[in-house]
mmCIF file of C-alpha atoms (C1' of nucleotides) in Angstrom:
data_model
loop_
_atom_site.group_PDB
_atom_site.id
_atom_site.type_symbol
_atom_site.label_atom_id
_atom_site.label_comp_id
_atom_site.label_asym_id
_atom_site.label_seq_id
_atom_site.Cartn_x
_atom_site.Cartn_y
_atom_site.Cartn_z
ATOM 1 C CA MET D 1 -80.154 18.393 43.510
ATOM 2 C CA THR D 2 -82.176 21.284 46.072
ATOM 3 C CA ARG D 3 -79.473 24.904 45.743
ATOM 4 C CA LYS D 4 -77.156 24.923 48.692
ATOM 5 C CA ARG D 5 -78.290 25.982 52.591
ATOM 6 C CA PHE D 6 -76.122 28.658 53.908
ATOM 7 C CA ASP D 7 -77.986 28.624 57.616
ATOM 8 C CA ASP D 8 -76.219 25.365 58.558
ATOM 9 C CA MET D 9 -72.782 25.909 58.382
ATOM 10 C CA GLY D 10 -72.334 27.233 61.122
ATOM 11 C CA CYS D 11 -71.440 30.671 59.675
ATOM 12 C CA SER D 12 -73.214 34.044 60.654
ATOM 13 C CA VAL D 13 -72.177 35.172 57.130
ATOM 14 C CA ALA D 14 -73.300 32.264 55.247
ATOM 15 C CA CYS D 15 -76.794 32.600 57.605
ATOM 16 C CA ALA D 16 -77.528 36.562 56.863
ATOM 17 C CA LEU D 17 -76.538 35.193 52.855
ATOM 18 C CA ASN D 18 -79.412 32.471 53.336
ATOM 19 C CA GLU D 19 -81.573 35.242 53.710
ATOM 20 C CA VAL D 20 -80.466 38.322 51.254
ATOM 21 C CA GLY D 21 -78.568 36.425 49.424
ATOM 22 C CA ASP D 22 -79.855 36.179 45.946
ATOM 23 C CA TRP D 23 -79.765 39.162 42.724
ATOM 24 C CA TRP D 24 -82.814 40.676 44.163
ATOM 25 C CA SER D 25 -83.140 40.461 48.094
ATOM 26 C CA LEU D 26 -80.792 43.515 48.427
ATOM 27 C CA LEU D 27 -82.222 45.243 45.780
ATOM 28 C CA VAL D 28 -86.237 44.896 46.210
ATOM 29 C CA VAL D 29 -84.756 45.712 50.709
ATOM 30 C CA LYS D 30 -82.516 49.272 49.554
ATOM 31 C CA GLN D 31 -85.346 50.378 47.803
ATOM 32 C CA ALA D 32 -88.265 50.281 50.493
ATOM 33 C CA MET D 33 -85.146 52.236 51.754
ATOM 34 C CA LEU D 34 -86.428 54.948 49.771
ATOM 35 C CA GLY D 35 -89.738 54.601 49.964
ATOM 36 C CA THR D 36 -91.461 52.464 47.978
ATOM 37 C CA ARG D 37 -93.884 50.197 49.573
ATOM 38 C CA ARG D 38 -96.445 49.008 46.641
ATOM 39 C CA PHE D 39 -95.694 45.815 44.764
ATOM 40 C CA VAL D 40 -96.634 47.414 41.392
ATOM 41 C CA ASP D 41 -94.038 50.441 42.784
ATOM 42 C CA PHE D 42 -91.185 47.439 43.357
ATOM 43 C CA GLN D 43 -91.874 46.282 39.969
ATOM 44 C CA HIS D 44 -91.850 49.145 37.811
ATOM 45 C CA SER D 45 -88.586 51.231 39.922
ATOM 46 C CA LEU D 46 -86.781 47.778 39.898
ATOM 47 C CA GLY D 47 -87.867 46.305 36.681
ATOM 48 C CA ILE D 48 -88.088 42.769 38.316
ATOM 49 C CA ALA D 49 -90.409 40.405 36.707
ATOM 50 C CA LYS D 50 -94.066 39.577 38.778
ATOM 51 C CA ASN D 51 -93.435 36.609 39.605
ATOM 52 C CA ILE D 52 -89.583 36.784 41.360
ATOM 53 C CA LEU D 53 -90.712 39.469 43.030
ATOM 54 C CA CYS D 54 -93.751 37.806 44.111
ATOM 55 C CA ASN D 55 -91.325 35.049 45.083
ATOM 56 C CA ARG D 56 -88.557 37.741 46.758
ATOM 57 C CA LEU D 57 -90.981 39.401 48.777
ATOM 58 C CA SER D 58 -93.025 36.100 50.425
ATOM 59 C CA ARG D 59 -89.290 35.112 51.536
ATOM 60 C CA LEU D 60 -88.386 38.679 53.136
ATOM 61 C CA VAL D 61 -91.373 38.483 54.918
ATOM 62 C CA ASP D 62 -90.762 35.105 56.252
ATOM 63 C CA ASN D 63 -87.407 36.070 57.865
ATOM 64 C CA GLY D 64 -89.066 38.804 59.314
ATOM 65 C CA VAL D 65 -87.169 41.402 56.885
ATOM 66 C CA MET D 66 -90.622 42.712 55.481
ATOM 67 C CA VAL D 67 -94.443 43.032 56.535
ATOM 68 C CA ARG D 68 -97.534 42.732 54.089
ATOM 69 C CA VAL D 69 -100.065 45.664 55.573
ATOM 70 C CA ASP D 70 -103.749 45.215 54.320
ATOM 71 C CA VAL D 71 -104.802 48.633 53.315
ATOM 72 C CA GLY D 72 -107.644 48.736 52.326
ATOM 73 C CA GLU D 73 -107.493 52.251 50.030
ATOM 74 C CA HIS D 74 -107.618 52.882 46.834
ATOM 75 C CA GLY D 75 -106.661 49.829 44.179
ATOM 76 C CA LYS D 76 -103.965 49.408 46.255
ATOM 77 C CA ARG D 77 -104.526 46.289 49.072
ATOM 78 C CA TYR D 78 -101.063 46.037 50.406
ATOM 79 C CA GLU D 79 -97.973 47.892 51.105
ATOM 80 C CA TYR D 80 -94.878 46.197 51.906
ATOM 81 C CA ARG D 81 -92.721 47.519 54.515
ATOM 82 C CA LEU D 82 -89.352 47.260 56.276
ATOM 83 C CA THR D 83 -89.174 45.843 60.099
ATOM 84 C CA ASP D 84 -86.391 46.613 62.384
ATOM 85 C CA LYS D 85 -84.366 43.858 61.228
ATOM 86 C CA GLY D 86 -84.920 45.480 57.048
ATOM 87 C CA ARG D 87 -84.318 48.197 58.476
ATOM 88 C CA ASP D 88 -81.380 47.563 59.819
ATOM 89 C CA LEU D 89 -79.497 46.154 57.116
ATOM 90 C CA PHE D 90 -78.909 49.789 56.253
ATOM 91 C CA THR D 91 -75.606 49.011 57.172
ATOM 92 C CA VAL D 92 -75.148 46.717 54.914
ATOM 93 C CA VAL D 93 -76.436 48.187 52.183
ATOM 94 C CA THR D 94 -74.721 51.706 52.700
ATOM 95 C CA ALA D 95 -71.400 49.496 52.221
ATOM 96 C CA LEU D 96 -72.667 47.606 49.169
ATOM 97 C CA ARG D 97 -73.241 51.259 47.474
ATOM 98 C CA GLN D 98 -70.212 53.245 48.626
ATOM 99 C CA TRP D 99 -67.816 50.446 47.669
ATOM 100 C CA SER D 100 -69.492 50.220 44.772
ATOM 101 C CA GLU D 101 -69.318 54.062 44.112
ATOM 102 C CA ARG D 102 -65.000 53.594 45.469
ATOM 103 C CA TRP D 103 -64.598 51.074 42.915
ATOM 104 C CA ASN D 104 -66.216 51.460 39.611
ATOM 105 C CA GLY D 105 -67.384 54.837 40.519
ATOM 106 C CA GLU D 106 -70.525 56.933 40.341
ATOM 107 C CA LYS D 107 -72.827 54.905 38.482
ATOM 108 C CA ASP D 108 -75.752 56.663 40.086
ATOM 109 C CA ALA D 109 -77.809 59.912 39.833
ATOM 110 C CA MET D 110 -78.875 59.486 43.065
ATOM 111 C CA GLN D 111 -77.095 60.586 46.054
ATOM 112 C CA LEU D 112 -77.181 60.454 49.938
ATOM 113 C CA VAL D 113 -77.056 62.377 52.752
ATOM 114 C CA ASP D 114 -77.806 63.903 56.288
ATOM 115 C CA GLY D 115 -80.928 64.621 57.005
ATOM 116 C CA GLN D 116 -80.065 67.065 59.551
ATOM 117 C CA SER D 117 -77.156 69.022 57.645
ATOM 118 C CA GLY D 118 -77.354 67.834 53.728
ATOM 119 C CA GLU D 119 -74.574 66.772 53.889
ATOM 120 C CA PRO D 120 -72.827 63.884 52.336
ATOM 121 C CA LEU D 121 -72.024 60.427 55.284
ATOM 122 C CA ALA D 122 -68.955 59.571 55.967
ATOM 123 C CA PRO D 123 -67.387 56.088 55.151
ATOM 124 C CA VAL D 124 -68.894 53.611 56.480
ATOM 125 C CA VAL D 125 -65.662 51.772 58.769
ATOM 126 C CA VAL D 126 -65.060 48.794 61.451
ATOM 127 C CA GLN D 127 -63.906 50.554 64.594
ATOM 128 C CA ASN D 128 -62.770 48.853 67.526
ATOM 129 C CA GLN D 129 -64.443 49.774 70.952
ATOM 130 C CA GLN D 130 -62.134 53.182 71.020
ATOM 131 C CA GLY D 131 -62.983 54.342 67.865
ATOM 132 C CA THR D 132 -59.959 53.395 65.270
ATOM 133 C CA VAL D 133 -60.769 51.548 61.742
ATOM 134 C CA LEU D 134 -59.364 48.637 62.051
ATOM 135 C CA THR D 135 -59.163 46.810 57.913
ATOM 136 C CA VAL D 136 -59.347 43.186 57.633
ATOM 137 C CA ARG D 137 -55.316 42.759 58.232
ATOM 138 C CA ASP D 138 -55.931 44.485 61.922
ATOM 139 C CA VAL D 139 -58.048 41.639 63.610
ATOM 140 C CA ARG D 140 -58.173 38.350 64.753
ATOM 141 C CA PHE D 141 -60.658 35.345 64.043
ATOM 142 C CA VAL D 142 -60.417 33.584 67.135
ATOM 143 C CA ASP D 143 -63.369 30.899 68.523
ATOM 144 C CA GLU D 144 -64.990 30.764 72.070
ATOM 145 C CA GLU D 145 -61.432 30.589 73.452
ATOM 146 C CA GLY D 146 -59.639 33.138 71.985
ATOM 147 C CA THR D 147 -58.044 30.545 70.495
ATOM 148 C CA PRO D 148 -56.332 32.255 67.100
ATOM 149 C CA LEU D 149 -57.779 31.455 63.902
ATOM 150 C CA GLU D 150 -54.840 31.430 60.569
ATOM 151 C CA GLN D 151 -54.681 35.057 59.478
ATOM 152 C CA ALA D 152 -56.376 37.069 56.099
ATOM 153 C CA GLY D 153 -54.342 38.216 53.630
ATOM 154 C CA MET E 1 -83.341 35.549 28.145
ATOM 155 C CA THR E 2 -80.331 36.278 30.081
ATOM 156 C CA ARG E 3 -80.215 36.675 33.745
ATOM 157 C CA LYS E 4 -81.299 40.604 34.683
ATOM 158 C CA ARG E 5 -77.812 42.733 34.475
ATOM 159 C CA PHE E 6 -77.514 44.664 37.717
ATOM 160 C CA ASP E 7 -74.896 47.055 36.012
ATOM 161 C CA ASP E 8 -76.956 48.897 33.834
ATOM 162 C CA MET E 9 -79.442 50.190 36.135
ATOM 163 C CA GLY E 10 -77.809 53.302 36.981
ATOM 164 C CA CYS E 11 -77.930 52.349 41.199
ATOM 165 C CA SER E 12 -74.696 51.921 42.338
ATOM 166 C CA VAL E 13 -76.232 49.296 45.378
ATOM 167 C CA ALA E 14 -77.651 47.379 42.193
ATOM 168 C CA CYS E 15 -74.059 47.629 40.599
ATOM 169 C CA ALA E 16 -72.206 46.463 43.006
ATOM 170 C CA LEU E 17 -74.397 43.524 43.354
ATOM 171 C CA ASN E 18 -74.228 42.737 39.911
ATOM 172 C CA GLU E 19 -70.084 41.207 41.287
ATOM 173 C CA VAL E 20 -70.988 39.878 43.978
ATOM 174 C CA GLY E 21 -74.569 39.738 44.584
ATOM 175 C CA ASP E 22 -75.021 35.431 43.753
ATOM 176 C CA TRP E 23 -75.347 32.916 46.256
ATOM 177 C CA TRP E 24 -71.284 32.604 46.510
ATOM 178 C CA SER E 25 -68.864 35.873 46.669
ATOM 179 C CA LEU E 26 -69.196 37.198 49.260
ATOM 180 C CA LEU E 27 -68.964 33.632 51.437
ATOM 181 C CA VAL E 28 -66.235 32.709 48.800
ATOM 182 C CA VAL E 29 -63.852 36.352 50.032
ATOM 183 C CA LYS E 30 -64.678 36.535 53.453
ATOM 184 C CA GLN E 31 -63.271 32.886 53.460
ATOM 185 C CA ALA E 32 -59.785 34.846 51.564
ATOM 186 C CA MET E 33 -60.548 37.004 54.556
ATOM 187 C CA LEU E 34 -59.786 34.122 56.799
ATOM 188 C CA GLY E 35 -56.866 32.998 55.585
ATOM 189 C CA THR E 36 -57.839 30.459 52.777
ATOM 190 C CA ARG E 37 -55.885 31.031 49.358
ATOM 191 C CA ARG E 38 -56.031 27.412 47.573
ATOM 192 C CA PHE E 39 -58.843 26.454 45.435
ATOM 193 C CA VAL E 40 -59.034 23.257 47.516
ATOM 194 C CA ASP E 41 -58.887 24.774 51.079
ATOM 195 C CA PHE E 42 -62.165 26.765 49.716
ATOM 196 C CA GLN E 43 -63.568 23.718 48.547
ATOM 197 C CA HIS E 44 -63.795 22.007 51.665
ATOM 198 C CA SER E 45 -63.862 25.143 53.885
ATOM 199 C CA LEU E 46 -67.309 26.469 51.707
ATOM 200 C CA GLY E 47 -68.663 22.874 50.380
ATOM 201 C CA ILE E 48 -68.841 24.409 47.023
ATOM 202 C CA ALA E 49 -68.498 22.522 43.720
ATOM 203 C CA LYS E 50 -65.846 22.631 41.936
ATOM 204 C CA ASN E 51 -67.080 24.000 38.996
ATOM 205 C CA ILE E 52 -68.914 26.610 41.055
ATOM 206 C CA LEU E 53 -66.291 27.768 42.793
ATOM 207 C CA CYS E 54 -64.092 27.964 39.617
ATOM 208 C CA ASN E 55 -66.528 30.106 37.935
ATOM 209 C CA ARG E 56 -67.504 32.339 41.361
ATOM 210 C CA LEU E 57 -63.237 32.723 41.550
ATOM 211 C CA SER E 58 -63.135 33.168 37.959
ATOM 212 C CA ARG E 59 -66.145 36.431 38.509
ATOM 213 C CA LEU E 60 -64.624 37.794 40.686
ATOM 214 C CA VAL E 61 -60.640 37.532 39.848
ATOM 215 C CA ASP E 62 -62.119 40.016 36.073
ATOM 216 C CA ASN E 63 -63.824 42.107 38.651
ATOM 217 C CA GLY E 64 -60.571 42.931 40.274
ATOM 218 C CA VAL E 65 -61.674 41.073 43.896
ATOM 219 C CA MET E 66 -58.801 38.527 43.653
ATOM 220 C CA VAL E 67 -55.559 38.587 41.762
ATOM 221 C CA ARG E 68 -54.946 34.874 41.177
ATOM 222 C CA VAL E 69 -50.760 34.460 41.940
ATOM 223 C CA ASP E 70 -48.804 31.377 41.007
ATOM 224 C CA VAL E 71 -47.409 30.078 43.365
ATOM 225 C CA GLY E 72 -44.738 27.138 42.501
ATOM 226 C CA GLU E 73 -44.702 25.075 44.925
ATOM 227 C CA HIS E 74 -45.898 21.614 46.511
ATOM 228 C CA GLY E 75 -48.586 20.024 44.272
ATOM 229 C CA LYS E 76 -50.081 23.878 45.111
ATOM 230 C CA ARG E 77 -49.972 26.052 41.989
ATOM 231 C CA TYR E 78 -52.044 28.468 42.513
ATOM 232 C CA GLU E 79 -53.065 31.652 45.110
ATOM 233 C CA TYR E 80 -56.095 33.494 44.653
ATOM 234 C CA ARG E 81 -55.665 36.299 47.108
ATOM 235 C CA LEU E 82 -57.957 39.002 47.976
ATOM 236 C CA THR E 83 -56.544 42.939 46.285
ATOM 237 C CA ASP E 84 -56.804 45.940 48.069
ATOM 238 C CA LYS E 85 -60.691 45.977 46.313
ATOM 239 C CA GLY E 86 -61.739 42.529 47.442
ATOM 240 C CA ARG E 87 -59.949 43.480 50.837
ATOM 241 C CA ASP E 88 -62.435 46.709 50.691
ATOM 242 C CA LEU E 89 -65.460 44.628 51.250
ATOM 243 C CA PHE E 90 -64.611 43.673 54.964
ATOM 244 C CA THR E 91 -66.959 46.380 56.295
ATOM 245 C CA VAL E 92 -69.924 45.133 54.603
ATOM 246 C CA VAL E 93 -68.677 41.059 55.355
ATOM 247 C CA THR E 94 -68.602 42.360 59.240
ATOM 248 C CA ALA E 95 -72.024 44.867 58.654
ATOM 249 C CA LEU E 96 -73.165 41.669 57.503
ATOM 250 C CA ARG E 97 -71.455 39.023 59.996
ATOM 251 C CA GLN E 98 -73.295 41.325 62.914
ATOM 252 C CA TRP E 99 -76.507 41.969 61.378
ATOM 253 C CA SER E 100 -76.814 37.999 61.108
ATOM 254 C CA GLU E 101 -75.891 37.847 64.623
ATOM 255 C CA ARG E 102 -78.024 41.002 65.836
ATOM 256 C CA TRP E 103 -80.977 38.653 64.576
ATOM 257 C CA ASN E 104 -80.415 35.475 64.006
ATOM 258 C CA GLY E 105 -78.430 34.654 67.036
ATOM 259 C CA GLU E 106 -74.939 33.211 67.188
ATOM 260 C CA LYS E 107 -74.349 30.822 64.883
ATOM 261 C CA ASP E 108 -70.625 31.291 64.025
ATOM 262 C CA ALA E 109 -68.210 29.236 66.512
ATOM 263 C CA MET E 110 -66.230 32.066 65.437
ATOM 264 C CA GLN E 111 -65.525 35.664 66.877
ATOM 265 C CA LEU E 112 -63.744 38.941 65.360
ATOM 266 C CA VAL E 113 -61.842 40.543 67.505
ATOM 267 C CA ASP E 114 -59.770 43.676 68.092
ATOM 268 C CA GLY E 115 -55.460 42.774 66.650
ATOM 269 C CA GLN E 116 -54.226 44.481 69.034
ATOM 270 C CA SER E 117 -56.927 44.667 72.174
ATOM 271 C CA GLY E 118 -58.702 41.997 71.548
ATOM 272 C CA GLU E 119 -61.390 42.753 72.707
ATOM 273 C CA PRO E 120 -64.628 42.658 70.468
ATOM 274 C CA LEU E 121 -65.337 45.391 67.695
ATOM 275 C CA ALA E 122 -68.046 47.749 67.650
ATOM 276 C CA PRO E 123 -71.350 47.295 65.882
ATOM 277 C CA VAL E 124 -70.466 48.717 62.144
ATOM 278 C CA VAL E 125 -72.396 52.010 61.947
ATOM 279 C CA VAL E 126 -73.196 54.542 59.153
ATOM 280 C CA GLN E 127 -72.463 58.489 60.032
ATOM 281 C CA ASN E 128 -72.306 61.919 59.522
ATOM 282 C CA GLN E 129 -69.420 63.575 58.545
ATOM 283 C CA GLN E 130 -69.746 64.475 62.764
ATOM 284 C CA GLY E 131 -69.806 60.487 63.378
ATOM 285 C CA THR E 132 -73.155 61.012 64.688
ATOM 286 C CA VAL E 133 -75.222 57.451 64.229
ATOM 287 C CA LEU E 134 -77.714 57.931 61.275
ATOM 288 C CA THR E 135 -80.599 54.930 61.010
ATOM 289 C CA VAL E 136 -82.423 55.208 57.500
ATOM 290 C CA ARG E 137 -84.563 57.360 58.585
ATOM 291 C CA ASP E 138 -82.008 60.281 59.444
ATOM 292 C CA VAL E 139 -81.005 60.269 55.234
ATOM 293 C CA ARG E 140 -82.632 62.043 52.756
ATOM 294 C CA PHE E 141 -81.636 60.757 49.502
ATOM 295 C CA VAL E 142 -81.052 63.421 46.537
ATOM 296 C CA ASP E 143 -80.586 63.375 43.245
ATOM 297 C CA GLU E 144 -77.379 65.375 41.592
ATOM 298 C CA GLU E 145 -79.230 68.852 41.831
ATOM 299 C CA GLY E 146 -79.854 68.053 45.684
ATOM 300 C CA THR E 147 -83.524 67.688 44.873
ATOM 301 C CA PRO E 148 -84.887 65.310 47.011
ATOM 302 C CA LEU E 149 -86.775 61.341 46.587
ATOM 303 C CA GLU E 150 -89.764 60.213 48.790
ATOM 304 C CA GLN E 151 -88.442 58.884 51.769
ATOM 305 C CA ALA E 152 -88.102 55.967 53.396
ATOM 306 C CA GLY E 153 -90.647 53.732 55.825
ATOM 307 C "C1'" DC L 1 -41.794 4.971 38.111
ATOM 308 C "C1'" DA L 2 -46.834 4.163 40.566
ATOM 309 C "C1'" DG L 3 -49.683 7.089 43.224
ATOM 310 C "C1'" DA L 4 -52.333 11.127 44.893
ATOM 311 C "C1'" DA L 5 -52.469 15.436 45.427
ATOM 312 C "C1'" DT L 6 -53.551 20.005 42.236
ATOM 313 C "C1'" DG L 7 -57.200 22.622 39.624
ATOM 314 C "C1'" DG L 8 -59.085 22.567 36.683
ATOM 315 C "C1'" DT L 9 -63.363 20.657 32.476
ATOM 316 C "C1'" DT L 10 -67.527 17.673 30.958
ATOM 317 C "C1'" DG L 11 -71.884 15.799 31.606
ATOM 318 C "C1'" DC L 12 -76.323 15.261 33.043
ATOM 319 C "C1'" DA L 13 -80.574 16.228 36.432
ATOM 320 C "C1'" DT L 14 -82.558 19.639 39.502
ATOM 321 C "C1'" DT L 15 -84.057 24.982 40.385
ATOM 322 C "C1'" DA L 16 -84.094 29.621 39.721
ATOM 323 C "C1'" DA L 17 -85.112 33.771 36.697
ATOM 324 C "C1'" DG L 18 -86.988 35.770 32.393
ATOM 325 C "C1'" DA L 19 -91.429 36.738 29.779
ATOM 326 C "C1'" DA L 20 -95.630 36.740 28.973
ATOM 327 C "C1'" DA L 21 -100.659 35.856 29.215
ATOM 328 C "C1'" DC L 22 -103.802 34.398 32.417
ATOM 329 C "C1'" DT L 23 -106.811 35.221 37.070
ATOM 330 C "C1'" DA L 24 -109.204 37.494 40.973
ATOM 331 C "C1'" DA L 25 -110.712 41.380 43.523
ATOM 332 C "C1'" DA L 26 -111.436 45.759 44.734
ATOM 333 C "C1'" DT L 27 -112.304 50.220 42.600
ATOM 334 C "C1'" DA L 28 -112.838 54.134 39.393
ATOM 335 C "C1'" DA L 29 -115.867 55.447 35.153
ATOM 336 C "C1'" DG L 30 -120.508 56.214 32.830
ATOM 337 C "C1'" DC P 1 -125.962 48.335 36.950
ATOM 338 C "C1'" DT P 2 -122.662 47.504 33.870
ATOM 339 C "C1'" DT P 3 -117.471 47.702 32.056
ATOM 340 C "C1'" DA P 4 -113.168 48.991 32.261
ATOM 341 C "C1'" DT P 5 -109.165 49.841 35.178
ATOM 342 C "C1'" DT P 6 -105.887 49.408 38.738
ATOM 343 C "C1'" DT P 7 -103.682 46.217 42.041
ATOM 344 C "C1'" DA P 8 -101.325 41.696 43.008
ATOM 345 C "C1'" DG P 9 -101.451 37.239 42.189
ATOM 346 C "C1'" DT P 10 -100.586 31.933 40.065
ATOM 347 C "C1'" DT P 11 -99.628 29.919 35.410
ATOM 348 C "C1'" DT P 12 -96.811 28.010 31.171
ATOM 349 C "C1'" DC P 13 -92.725 27.781 29.123
ATOM 350 C "C1'" DT P 14 -88.034 28.811 28.116
ATOM 351 C "C1'" DT P 15 -83.485 29.862 29.755
ATOM 352 C "C1'" DA P 16 -79.702 30.680 32.616
ATOM 353 C "C1'" DA P 17 -77.392 29.001 37.173
ATOM 354 C "C1'" DT P 18 -76.524 25.013 40.603
ATOM 355 C "C1'" DG P 19 -74.874 20.646 42.244
ATOM 356 C "C1'" DC P 20 -73.289 16.393 41.206
ATOM 357 C "C1'" DA P 21 -70.098 13.014 39.568
ATOM 358 C "C1'" DA P 22 -66.750 11.281 36.867
ATOM 359 C "C1'" DC P 23 -62.758 12.314 33.897
ATOM 360 C "C1'" DC P 24 -57.973 15.087 33.112
ATOM 361 C "C1'" DA P 25 -53.603 16.826 32.848
ATOM 362 C "C1'" DT P 26 -49.656 18.401 35.739
ATOM 363 C "C1'" DT P 27 -47.182 18.464 39.384
ATOM 364 C "C1'" DC P 28 -45.613 16.033 44.126
ATOM 365 C "C1'" DT P 29 -44.646 12.420 46.744
ATOM 366 C "C1'" DG P 30 -43.063 7.051 47.908
#
DNA sequence: CAGAATGGTTGCATTAAGAAACTAAATAAG
DNA sequence: CTTATTTAGTTTCTTAATGCAACCATTCTG
């Protein structure tokens, strides 16, 4: 009676959620994007229990989202760093952050700005090849032959 | 010893995950974007237990992501539909889908295309106001006064 | 009226999460 | 060299979440 597996549902979204779909994983990734690298720093900044953090970091490493680097420095022996795959979650985390700010208000003292200009970022959007912004009503879901499925509501 | 609450951490991402950060919620939303509206259809297409589906739908309705509509038709009495807030998760779901396809390969028989042209969508990206694509290394995290925090790795 | 479909609820077993205590290795202080 | 401290865990115990199956009340279908 183990938890349902999402990686064999024939769905990319389910497959993604199988890796980072729990309560903590994306928060760990977000914190890593803020620059956090060490175990204790994740623990204190997130307020996560040590055994859970341990488990989440192991899973993220197993899934190639983070790497565990041995640094023989001071009392800190390991660092957890994002891989390219992990850094590529920036879009997901940013979309999630903006969604929350739009619908739940600004709960965050922190703001994300362009490193060059210092200006706020543009909203993350779905676009077609020409750069036109698309909503869920503007897209079709088709199978490999191009046959359309039912439409969104 | 209840589950940690994420809505009072002073973090927008945590706040978002408090609403849709469990294993099932985003999959229900994704399925709704595919056109699924009825309880049994969610149940069969996702392979989710009825009590869990019941709980997730209630939570999504409570959080304003979906609405429960009474339709006195055939044996189907209710429909669950996305609200504007729910439809706005399209960006998140699409980013997650594309991330999974990039790093885990195409596990999905289904494809997302522009409803007009039938072409595949552009990758979801983070941009600045001018439309320049930004990675996590190109942004800064600042507090309300504009003071920068540590940088990402 | 009988049976099926819909949208649930309840009970039980298993797994995950959270808090606190404990451990082991490396470092720092004295 | 010895002791304390920091780091990165593991273990134990309690509570919450998940999954399965059975059950239930309406509403349709035959």
